[in-house]
Short mmCIF file of C-alpha atoms and ligand atoms in Angstrom, two decimals:
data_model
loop_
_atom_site.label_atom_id
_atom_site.label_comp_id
_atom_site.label_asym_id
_atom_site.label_seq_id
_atom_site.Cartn_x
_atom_site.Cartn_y
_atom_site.Cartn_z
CA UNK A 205 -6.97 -48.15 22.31
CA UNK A 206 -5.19 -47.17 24.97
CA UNK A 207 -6.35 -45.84 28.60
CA UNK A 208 -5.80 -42.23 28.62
CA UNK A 209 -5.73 -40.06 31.35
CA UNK A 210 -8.93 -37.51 31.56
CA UNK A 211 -7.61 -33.70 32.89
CA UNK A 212 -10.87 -31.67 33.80
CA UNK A 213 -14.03 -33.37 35.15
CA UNK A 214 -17.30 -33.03 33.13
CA UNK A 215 -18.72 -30.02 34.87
CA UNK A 216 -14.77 -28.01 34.44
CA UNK A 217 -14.62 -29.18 31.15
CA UNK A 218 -18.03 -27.94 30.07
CA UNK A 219 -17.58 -24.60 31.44
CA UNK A 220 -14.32 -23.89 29.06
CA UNK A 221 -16.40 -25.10 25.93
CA UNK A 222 -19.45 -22.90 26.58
CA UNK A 223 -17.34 -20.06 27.24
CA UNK A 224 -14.91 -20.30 24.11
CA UNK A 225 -18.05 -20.80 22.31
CA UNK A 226 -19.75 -17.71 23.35
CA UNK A 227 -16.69 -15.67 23.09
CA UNK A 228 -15.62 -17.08 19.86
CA UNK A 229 -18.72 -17.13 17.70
CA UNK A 230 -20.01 -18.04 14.68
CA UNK A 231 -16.43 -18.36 12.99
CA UNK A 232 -15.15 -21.13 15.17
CA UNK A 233 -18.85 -22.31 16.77
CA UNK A 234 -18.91 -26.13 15.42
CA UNK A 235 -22.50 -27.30 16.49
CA UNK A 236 -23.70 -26.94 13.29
CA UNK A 237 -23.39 -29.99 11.17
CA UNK A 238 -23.13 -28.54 8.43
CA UNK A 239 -19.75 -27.03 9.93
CA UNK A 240 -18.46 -29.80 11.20
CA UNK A 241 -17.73 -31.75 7.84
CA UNK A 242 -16.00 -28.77 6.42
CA UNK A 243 -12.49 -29.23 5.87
CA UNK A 244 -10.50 -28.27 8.70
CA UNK A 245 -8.89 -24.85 7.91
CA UNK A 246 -5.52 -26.05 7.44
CA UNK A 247 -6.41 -28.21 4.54
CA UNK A 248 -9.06 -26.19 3.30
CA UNK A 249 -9.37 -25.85 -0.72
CA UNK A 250 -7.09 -27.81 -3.05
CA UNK A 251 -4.15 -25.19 -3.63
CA UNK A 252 -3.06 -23.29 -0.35
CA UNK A 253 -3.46 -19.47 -0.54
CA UNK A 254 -0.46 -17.93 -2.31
CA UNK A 255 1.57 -16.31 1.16
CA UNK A 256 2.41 -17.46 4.39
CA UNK A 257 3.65 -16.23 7.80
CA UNK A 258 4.88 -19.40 9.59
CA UNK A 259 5.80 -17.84 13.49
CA UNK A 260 6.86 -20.29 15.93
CA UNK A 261 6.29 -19.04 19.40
CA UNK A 262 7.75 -20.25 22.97
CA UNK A 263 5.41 -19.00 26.36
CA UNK A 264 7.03 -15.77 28.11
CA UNK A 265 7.64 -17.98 31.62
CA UNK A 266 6.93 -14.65 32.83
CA UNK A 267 3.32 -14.16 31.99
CA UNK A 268 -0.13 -15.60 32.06
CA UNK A 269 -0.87 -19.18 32.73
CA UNK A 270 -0.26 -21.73 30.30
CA UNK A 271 -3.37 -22.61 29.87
CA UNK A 272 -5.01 -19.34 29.58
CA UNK A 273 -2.11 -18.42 26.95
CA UNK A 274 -3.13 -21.02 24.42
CA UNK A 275 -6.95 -20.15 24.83
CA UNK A 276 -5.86 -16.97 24.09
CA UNK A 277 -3.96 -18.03 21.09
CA UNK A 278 -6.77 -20.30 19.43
CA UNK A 279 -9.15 -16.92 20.07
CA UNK A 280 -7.21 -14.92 18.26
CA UNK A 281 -6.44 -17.29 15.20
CA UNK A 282 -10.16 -17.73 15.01
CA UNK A 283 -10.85 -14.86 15.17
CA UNK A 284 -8.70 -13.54 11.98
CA UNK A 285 -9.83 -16.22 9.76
CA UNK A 286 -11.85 -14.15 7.73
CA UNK A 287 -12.88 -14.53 3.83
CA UNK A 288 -9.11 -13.38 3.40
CA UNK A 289 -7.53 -15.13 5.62
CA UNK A 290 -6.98 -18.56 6.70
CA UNK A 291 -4.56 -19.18 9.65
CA UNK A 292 -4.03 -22.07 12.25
CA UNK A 293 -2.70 -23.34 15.22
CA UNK A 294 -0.37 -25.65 15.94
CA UNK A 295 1.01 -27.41 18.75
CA UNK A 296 4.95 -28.46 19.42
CA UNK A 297 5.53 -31.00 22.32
CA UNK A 298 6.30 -27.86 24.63
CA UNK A 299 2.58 -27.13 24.57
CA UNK A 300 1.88 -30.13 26.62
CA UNK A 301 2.45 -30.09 30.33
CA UNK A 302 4.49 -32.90 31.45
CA UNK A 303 2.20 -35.99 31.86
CA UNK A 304 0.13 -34.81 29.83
CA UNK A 305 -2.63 -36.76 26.70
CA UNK A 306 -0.56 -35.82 23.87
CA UNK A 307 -0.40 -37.25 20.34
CA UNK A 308 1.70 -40.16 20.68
CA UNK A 309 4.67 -39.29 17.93
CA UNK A 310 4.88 -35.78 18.79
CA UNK A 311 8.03 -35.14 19.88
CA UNK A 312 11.16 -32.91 18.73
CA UNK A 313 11.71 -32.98 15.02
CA UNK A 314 15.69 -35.24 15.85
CA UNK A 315 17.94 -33.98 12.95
CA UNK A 316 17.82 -36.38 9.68
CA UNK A 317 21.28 -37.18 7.84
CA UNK A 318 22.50 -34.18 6.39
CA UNK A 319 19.95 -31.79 8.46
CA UNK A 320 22.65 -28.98 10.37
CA UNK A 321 19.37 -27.62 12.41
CA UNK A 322 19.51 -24.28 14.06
CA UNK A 323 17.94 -24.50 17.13
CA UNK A 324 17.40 -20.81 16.54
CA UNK A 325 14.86 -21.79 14.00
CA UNK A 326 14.03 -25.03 14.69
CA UNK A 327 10.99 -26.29 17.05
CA UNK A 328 9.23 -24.24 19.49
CA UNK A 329 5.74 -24.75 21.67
CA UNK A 330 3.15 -23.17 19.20
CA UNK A 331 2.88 -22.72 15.57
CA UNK A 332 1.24 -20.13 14.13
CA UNK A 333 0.45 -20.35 10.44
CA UNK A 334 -1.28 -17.76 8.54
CA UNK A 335 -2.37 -17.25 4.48
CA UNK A 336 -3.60 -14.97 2.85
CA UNK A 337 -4.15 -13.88 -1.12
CA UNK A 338 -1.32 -11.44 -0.90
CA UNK A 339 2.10 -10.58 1.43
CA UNK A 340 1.00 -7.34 3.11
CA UNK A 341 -1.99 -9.12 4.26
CA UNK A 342 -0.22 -12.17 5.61
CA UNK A 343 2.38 -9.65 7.29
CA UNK A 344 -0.69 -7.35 8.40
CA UNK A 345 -2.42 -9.98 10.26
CA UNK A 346 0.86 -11.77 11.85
CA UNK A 347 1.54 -8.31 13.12
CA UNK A 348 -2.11 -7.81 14.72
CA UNK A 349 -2.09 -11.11 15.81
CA UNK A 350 1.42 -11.08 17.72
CA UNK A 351 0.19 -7.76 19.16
CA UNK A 352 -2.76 -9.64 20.48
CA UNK A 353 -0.52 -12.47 22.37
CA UNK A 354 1.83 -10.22 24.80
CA UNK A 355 1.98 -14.11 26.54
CA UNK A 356 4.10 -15.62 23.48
CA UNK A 357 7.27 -14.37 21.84
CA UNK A 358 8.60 -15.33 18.75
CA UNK A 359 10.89 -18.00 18.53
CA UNK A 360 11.31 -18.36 14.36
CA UNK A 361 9.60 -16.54 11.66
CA UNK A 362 9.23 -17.00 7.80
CA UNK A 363 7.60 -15.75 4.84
CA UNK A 364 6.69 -18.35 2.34
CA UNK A 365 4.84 -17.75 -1.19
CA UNK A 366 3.77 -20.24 -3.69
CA UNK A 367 4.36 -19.12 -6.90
CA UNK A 368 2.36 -19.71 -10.37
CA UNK A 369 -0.21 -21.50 -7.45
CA UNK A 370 -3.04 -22.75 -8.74
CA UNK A 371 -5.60 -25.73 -9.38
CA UNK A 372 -5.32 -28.32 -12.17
CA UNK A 373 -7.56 -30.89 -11.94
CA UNK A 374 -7.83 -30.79 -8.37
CA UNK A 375 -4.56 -30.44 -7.50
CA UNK A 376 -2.96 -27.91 -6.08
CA UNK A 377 0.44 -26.31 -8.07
CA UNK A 378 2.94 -24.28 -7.64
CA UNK A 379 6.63 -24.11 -8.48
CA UNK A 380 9.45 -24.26 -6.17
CA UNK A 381 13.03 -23.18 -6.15
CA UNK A 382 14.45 -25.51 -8.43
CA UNK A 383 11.84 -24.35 -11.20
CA UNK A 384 9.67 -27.55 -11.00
CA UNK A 385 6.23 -28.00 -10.47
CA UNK A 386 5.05 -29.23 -7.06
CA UNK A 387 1.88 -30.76 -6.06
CA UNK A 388 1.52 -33.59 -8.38
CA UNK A 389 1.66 -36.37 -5.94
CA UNK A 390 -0.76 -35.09 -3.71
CA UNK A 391 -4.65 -36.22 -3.46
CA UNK A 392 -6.84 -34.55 -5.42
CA UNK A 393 -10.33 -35.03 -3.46
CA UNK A 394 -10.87 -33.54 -0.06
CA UNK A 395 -11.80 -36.99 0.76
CA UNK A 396 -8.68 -37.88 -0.28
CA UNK A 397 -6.79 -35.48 1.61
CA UNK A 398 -8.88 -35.98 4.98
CA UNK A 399 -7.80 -40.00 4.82
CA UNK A 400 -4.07 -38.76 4.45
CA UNK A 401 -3.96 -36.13 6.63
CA UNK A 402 -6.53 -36.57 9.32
CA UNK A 403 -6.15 -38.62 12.92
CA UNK A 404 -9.03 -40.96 12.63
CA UNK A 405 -10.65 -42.64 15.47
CA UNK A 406 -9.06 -46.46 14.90
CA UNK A 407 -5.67 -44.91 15.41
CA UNK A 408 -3.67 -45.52 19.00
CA UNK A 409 -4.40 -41.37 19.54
CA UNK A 410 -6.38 -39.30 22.40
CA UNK A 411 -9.84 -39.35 21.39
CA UNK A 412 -9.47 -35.26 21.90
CA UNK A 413 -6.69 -35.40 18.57
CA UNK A 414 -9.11 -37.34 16.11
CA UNK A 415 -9.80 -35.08 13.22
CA UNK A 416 -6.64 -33.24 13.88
CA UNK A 417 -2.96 -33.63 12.11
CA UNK A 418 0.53 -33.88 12.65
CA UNK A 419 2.48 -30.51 10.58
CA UNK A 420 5.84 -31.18 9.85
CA UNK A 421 8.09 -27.92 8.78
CA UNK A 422 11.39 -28.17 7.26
CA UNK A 423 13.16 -24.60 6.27
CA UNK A 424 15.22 -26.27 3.40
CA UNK A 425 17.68 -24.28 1.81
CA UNK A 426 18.18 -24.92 -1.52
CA UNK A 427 21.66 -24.41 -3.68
CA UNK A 428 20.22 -22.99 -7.02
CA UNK A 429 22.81 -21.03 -8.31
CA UNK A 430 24.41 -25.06 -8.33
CA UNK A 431 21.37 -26.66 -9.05
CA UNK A 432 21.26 -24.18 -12.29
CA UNK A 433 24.32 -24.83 -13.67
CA UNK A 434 22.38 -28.61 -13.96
CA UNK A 435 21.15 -29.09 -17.47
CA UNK A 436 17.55 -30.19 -17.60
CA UNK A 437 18.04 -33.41 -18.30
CA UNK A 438 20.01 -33.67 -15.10
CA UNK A 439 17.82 -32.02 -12.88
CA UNK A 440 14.59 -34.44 -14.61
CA UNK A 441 16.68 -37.10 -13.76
CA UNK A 442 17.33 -36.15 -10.19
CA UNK A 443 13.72 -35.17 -9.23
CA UNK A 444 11.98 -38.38 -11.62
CA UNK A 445 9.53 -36.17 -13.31
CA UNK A 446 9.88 -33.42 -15.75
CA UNK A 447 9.33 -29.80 -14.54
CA UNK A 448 5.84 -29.87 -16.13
CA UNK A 449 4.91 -33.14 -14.15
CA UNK A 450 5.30 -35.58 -16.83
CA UNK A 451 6.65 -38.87 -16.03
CA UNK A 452 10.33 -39.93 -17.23
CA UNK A 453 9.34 -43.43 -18.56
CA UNK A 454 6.48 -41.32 -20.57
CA UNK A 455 3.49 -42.49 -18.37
CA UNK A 456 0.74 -39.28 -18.74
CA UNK A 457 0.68 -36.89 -15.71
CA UNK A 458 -2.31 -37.93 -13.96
CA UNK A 459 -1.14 -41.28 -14.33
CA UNK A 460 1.16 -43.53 -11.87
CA UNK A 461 4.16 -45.34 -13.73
CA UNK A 462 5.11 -48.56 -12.47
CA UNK A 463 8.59 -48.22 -11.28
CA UNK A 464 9.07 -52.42 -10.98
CA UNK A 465 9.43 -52.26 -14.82
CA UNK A 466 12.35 -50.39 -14.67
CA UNK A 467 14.72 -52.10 -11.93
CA UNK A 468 17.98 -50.94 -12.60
CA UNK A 469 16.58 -47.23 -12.87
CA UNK A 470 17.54 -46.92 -16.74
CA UNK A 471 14.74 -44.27 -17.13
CA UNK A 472 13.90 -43.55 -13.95
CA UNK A 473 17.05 -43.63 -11.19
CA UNK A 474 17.00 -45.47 -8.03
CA UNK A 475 17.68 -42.52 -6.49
CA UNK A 476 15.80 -40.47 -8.59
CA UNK A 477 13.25 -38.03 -5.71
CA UNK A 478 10.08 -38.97 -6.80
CA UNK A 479 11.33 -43.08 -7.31
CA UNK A 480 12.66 -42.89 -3.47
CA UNK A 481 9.33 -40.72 -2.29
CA UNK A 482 6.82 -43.18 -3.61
CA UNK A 483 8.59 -46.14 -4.66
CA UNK A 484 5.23 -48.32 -4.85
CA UNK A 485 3.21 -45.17 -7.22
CA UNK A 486 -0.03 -47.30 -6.79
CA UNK A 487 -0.24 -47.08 -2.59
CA UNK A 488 1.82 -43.32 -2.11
CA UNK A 489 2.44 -42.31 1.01
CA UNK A 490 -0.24 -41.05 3.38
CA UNK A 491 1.06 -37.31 3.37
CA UNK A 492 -0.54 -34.29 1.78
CA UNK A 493 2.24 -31.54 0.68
CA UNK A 494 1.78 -27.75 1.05
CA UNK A 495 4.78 -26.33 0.73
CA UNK A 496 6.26 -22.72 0.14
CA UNK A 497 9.05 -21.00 -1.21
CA UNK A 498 11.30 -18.80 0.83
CA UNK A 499 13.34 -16.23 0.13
CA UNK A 500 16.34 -14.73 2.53
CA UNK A 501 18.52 -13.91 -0.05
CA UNK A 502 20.69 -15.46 -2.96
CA UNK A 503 22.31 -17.47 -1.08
CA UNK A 504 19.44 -18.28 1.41
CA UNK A 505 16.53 -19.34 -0.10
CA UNK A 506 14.48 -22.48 -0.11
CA UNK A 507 11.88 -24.85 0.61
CA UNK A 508 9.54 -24.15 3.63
CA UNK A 509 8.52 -27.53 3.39
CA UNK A 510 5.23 -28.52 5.25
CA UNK A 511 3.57 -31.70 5.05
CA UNK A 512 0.17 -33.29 6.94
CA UNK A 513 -0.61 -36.61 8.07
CA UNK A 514 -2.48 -38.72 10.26
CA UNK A 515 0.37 -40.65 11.47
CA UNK A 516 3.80 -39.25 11.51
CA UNK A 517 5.90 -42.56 11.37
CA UNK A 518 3.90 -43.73 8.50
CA UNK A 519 3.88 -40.10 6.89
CA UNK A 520 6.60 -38.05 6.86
CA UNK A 521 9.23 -40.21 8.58
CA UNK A 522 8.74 -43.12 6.47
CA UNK A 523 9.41 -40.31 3.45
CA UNK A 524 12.29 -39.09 5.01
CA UNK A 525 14.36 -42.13 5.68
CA UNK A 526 13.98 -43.19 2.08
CA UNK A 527 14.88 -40.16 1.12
CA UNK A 528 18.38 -40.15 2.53
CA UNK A 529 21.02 -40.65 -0.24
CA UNK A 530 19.08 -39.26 -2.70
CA UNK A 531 20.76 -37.50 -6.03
CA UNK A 532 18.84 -33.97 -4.55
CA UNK A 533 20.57 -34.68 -1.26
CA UNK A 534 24.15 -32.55 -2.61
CA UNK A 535 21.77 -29.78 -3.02
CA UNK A 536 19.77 -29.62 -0.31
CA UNK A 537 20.42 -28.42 3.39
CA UNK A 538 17.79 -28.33 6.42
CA UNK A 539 18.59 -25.71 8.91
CA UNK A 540 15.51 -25.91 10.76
CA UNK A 541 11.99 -26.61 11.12
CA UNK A 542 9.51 -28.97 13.29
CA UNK A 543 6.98 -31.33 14.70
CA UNK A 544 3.67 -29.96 15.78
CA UNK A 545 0.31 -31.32 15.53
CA UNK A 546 -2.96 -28.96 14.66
CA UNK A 547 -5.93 -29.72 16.80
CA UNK A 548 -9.25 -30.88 15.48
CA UNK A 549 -11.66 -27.88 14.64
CA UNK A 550 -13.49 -26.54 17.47
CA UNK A 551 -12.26 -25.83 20.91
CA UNK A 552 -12.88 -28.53 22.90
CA UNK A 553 -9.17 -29.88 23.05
CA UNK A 554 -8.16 -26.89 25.01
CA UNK A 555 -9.65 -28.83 28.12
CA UNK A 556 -7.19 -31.41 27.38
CA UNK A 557 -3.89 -29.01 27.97
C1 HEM B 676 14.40 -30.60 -0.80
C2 HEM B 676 13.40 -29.98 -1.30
C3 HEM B 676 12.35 -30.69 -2.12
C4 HEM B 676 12.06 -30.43 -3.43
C5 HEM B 676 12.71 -29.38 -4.32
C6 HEM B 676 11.00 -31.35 -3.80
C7 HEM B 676 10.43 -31.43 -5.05
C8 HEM B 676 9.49 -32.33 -5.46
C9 HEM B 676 8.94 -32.43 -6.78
C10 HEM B 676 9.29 -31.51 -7.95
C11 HEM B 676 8.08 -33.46 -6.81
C12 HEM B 676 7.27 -33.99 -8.02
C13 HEM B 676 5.96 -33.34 -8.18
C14 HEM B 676 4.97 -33.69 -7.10
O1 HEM B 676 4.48 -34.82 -7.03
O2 HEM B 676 4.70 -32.82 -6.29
C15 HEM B 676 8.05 -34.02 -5.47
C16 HEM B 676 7.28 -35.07 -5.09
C17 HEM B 676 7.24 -35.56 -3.81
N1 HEM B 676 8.02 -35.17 -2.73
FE1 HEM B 676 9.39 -33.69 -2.75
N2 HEM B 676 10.69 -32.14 -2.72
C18 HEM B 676 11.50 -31.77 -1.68
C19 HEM B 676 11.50 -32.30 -0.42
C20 HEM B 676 10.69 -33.32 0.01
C21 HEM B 676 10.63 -33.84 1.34
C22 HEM B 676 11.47 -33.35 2.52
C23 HEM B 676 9.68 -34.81 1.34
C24 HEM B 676 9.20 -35.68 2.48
C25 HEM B 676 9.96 -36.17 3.41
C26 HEM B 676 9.13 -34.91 0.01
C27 HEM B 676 8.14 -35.78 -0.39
C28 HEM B 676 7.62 -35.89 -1.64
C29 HEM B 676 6.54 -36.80 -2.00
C30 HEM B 676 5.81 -37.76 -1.08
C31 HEM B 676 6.32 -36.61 -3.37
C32 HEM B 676 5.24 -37.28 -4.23
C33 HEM B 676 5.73 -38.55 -4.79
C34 HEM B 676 4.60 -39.20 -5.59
O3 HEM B 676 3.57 -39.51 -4.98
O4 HEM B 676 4.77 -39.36 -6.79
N3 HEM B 676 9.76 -33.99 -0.77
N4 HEM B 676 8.92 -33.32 -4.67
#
């Protein structure tokens, strides 16, 4: 593990936590135990609630102190989580003053092959996430909430809703875009999805980031109106799964086919999304997937891709580089997105900013 720098002394450092405790009560106060083994709100429950808000924000230079602006921030997201709502924070390398203890891969999401990203929605210093069981309350609570933070302005915004979402055996579903099911390849214990998605002590990371994750967005538009003119057996062949789930090589569902038994991707192409994703199915990558759909119009509408992870590299970027030359790749475009990293529950990181 690496030396890292402390910030605040003790007696500073205790002062912020006592405060944000007091002011931020029972919803956010984590010195219960009970509390503290909860799943962190972003990864709370199998299937993700049905609508998002996903707000990037940059600091108006103009206002409050940087500091003060992101207390301010994790206040009021902890303060709107309510029964109905489940919203988070997270943090782009902007957030961190220069010298600063942040999470070693955070950086700016670089463009991938392919990726044409608008820096107009791409990136930005906070991320501000919000679900809820329907739009109007998603779009209610954004609103109140940007009302709240005079300090931040809005960088990027998008809606995102998971359609047909639900839980089958303890999975998360929902369908995307291209008609398919989503959410098959993700872990179905919380366990599960903790180990994936969860900085753990062991790793090279600030002790302040363990229990936290790295978010990654992508806003991927998505060609249907090509895609559709696909027949099914095309587009099965493409993604390496039917659109129920079901393997190509017949291997059940819930099952994991072994992809070595079919080399020259007769049933299953080399190049096939799922083959290219996970090419070893028994050890799949340490990534839990929550995307949503978006929807700008006919010809602008998508995949608001979001992924967790402990580790970036391993995670997402390991994903990502396989995935370049896949068959999906002619209908796919990123236009923007990030890199940001949600801190641990609680609010004792904010005396690490
Ligand atoms: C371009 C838009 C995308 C579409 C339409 C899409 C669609 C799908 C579908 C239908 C599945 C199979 C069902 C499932 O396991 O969830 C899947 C699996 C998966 N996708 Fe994607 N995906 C897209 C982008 C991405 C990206 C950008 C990544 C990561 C870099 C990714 C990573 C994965 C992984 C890890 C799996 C699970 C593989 C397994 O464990 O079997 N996908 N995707």
């Amino acid at each position: 593990m690496k030396t890292r720098r402390k910030f605040l002394g003790a007696s500073a450092a205790a002062a912020v936590g006592t405060s944000g405790i007091a002011v931020l009560g029972a919803a956010v106060c984590h010195s219960k135990p009970s509390l503290q083994q909860e799943a962190p709100t972003h990864l709370r429950g199998a299937a993700p609630l049905p609508y998002a808000q996903v707000i990037s924000l940059d600091l108006n230079a103009s206002r409050a102190r940087h500091a003060d602006a992101l207390r301010a921030a994790y206040r009021t997201v902890a303060e709107a989580s309510t029964g109905h709502i489940t919203a988070w924070l997270a943090l782009g390398e902007g957030a961190f003053p220069p010298g600063s203890d942040k999470p070693q891969h955070l950086k700016q999401m670089p463009p991938y092959a392919g990726d044409v990203l608008d820096v107009s929605q791409s990136h930005g210093q906070l991320l501000l996430q919000i679900t809820a069981g329907s739009a109007l309350t998603a779009k209610e609570a954004a609103e109140k909430m940007l009302r709240e933070l005079p300090q931040w302005r809005v960088r990027w915004r998008m809606d995102g809703h998971r359609p047909e979402n639900r839980t089958e055996d303890g999975k998360g579903l929902a369908r995307n875009p291209f008609h398919f099911t989503e959410g098959y390849g993700n872990p179905s214990s919380s366990a599960e999805i903790a180990e994936r998605a969860t900085v753990r002590a062991v790793q090279d990371e600030p002790a302040w980031a363990v229990g936290g994750s790295y978010q990654v967005i992508r806003i991927i538009r998505l060609a249907t109106g090509f895609w559709d003119r696909d027949t099914v057996h095309e587009q099965e062949r493409i993604m390496g799964r039917r659109k129920d789930g079901r393997w190509l090589d017949g291997t059940p569902r819930a099952e994991r086919p072994v992809f070595a038994a079919d080399p020259q991707g007769k049933t299953t192409p080399l190049d096939a999304h799922v083959r290219r994703a996970a090419p070893d199915q028994r050890n799949p990558p340490p990534l839990v997937r929550r995307s949503y759909n978006y929807y700008r119009g006919a010809d602008d509408q998508g995949l608001l891709f979001s992924c967790f992870q402990r580790d970036l590299v391993q995670g997402f970027e390991a994903v990502q580089h396989r995935l370049q030359g896949e068959a999906m790749a002619k209908y796919t475009l990123t236009v923007g997105g990030g890199y940001f990293f949600v801190p641990p529950p609680g609010n004792a990181w904010l005396q690490w900013l």
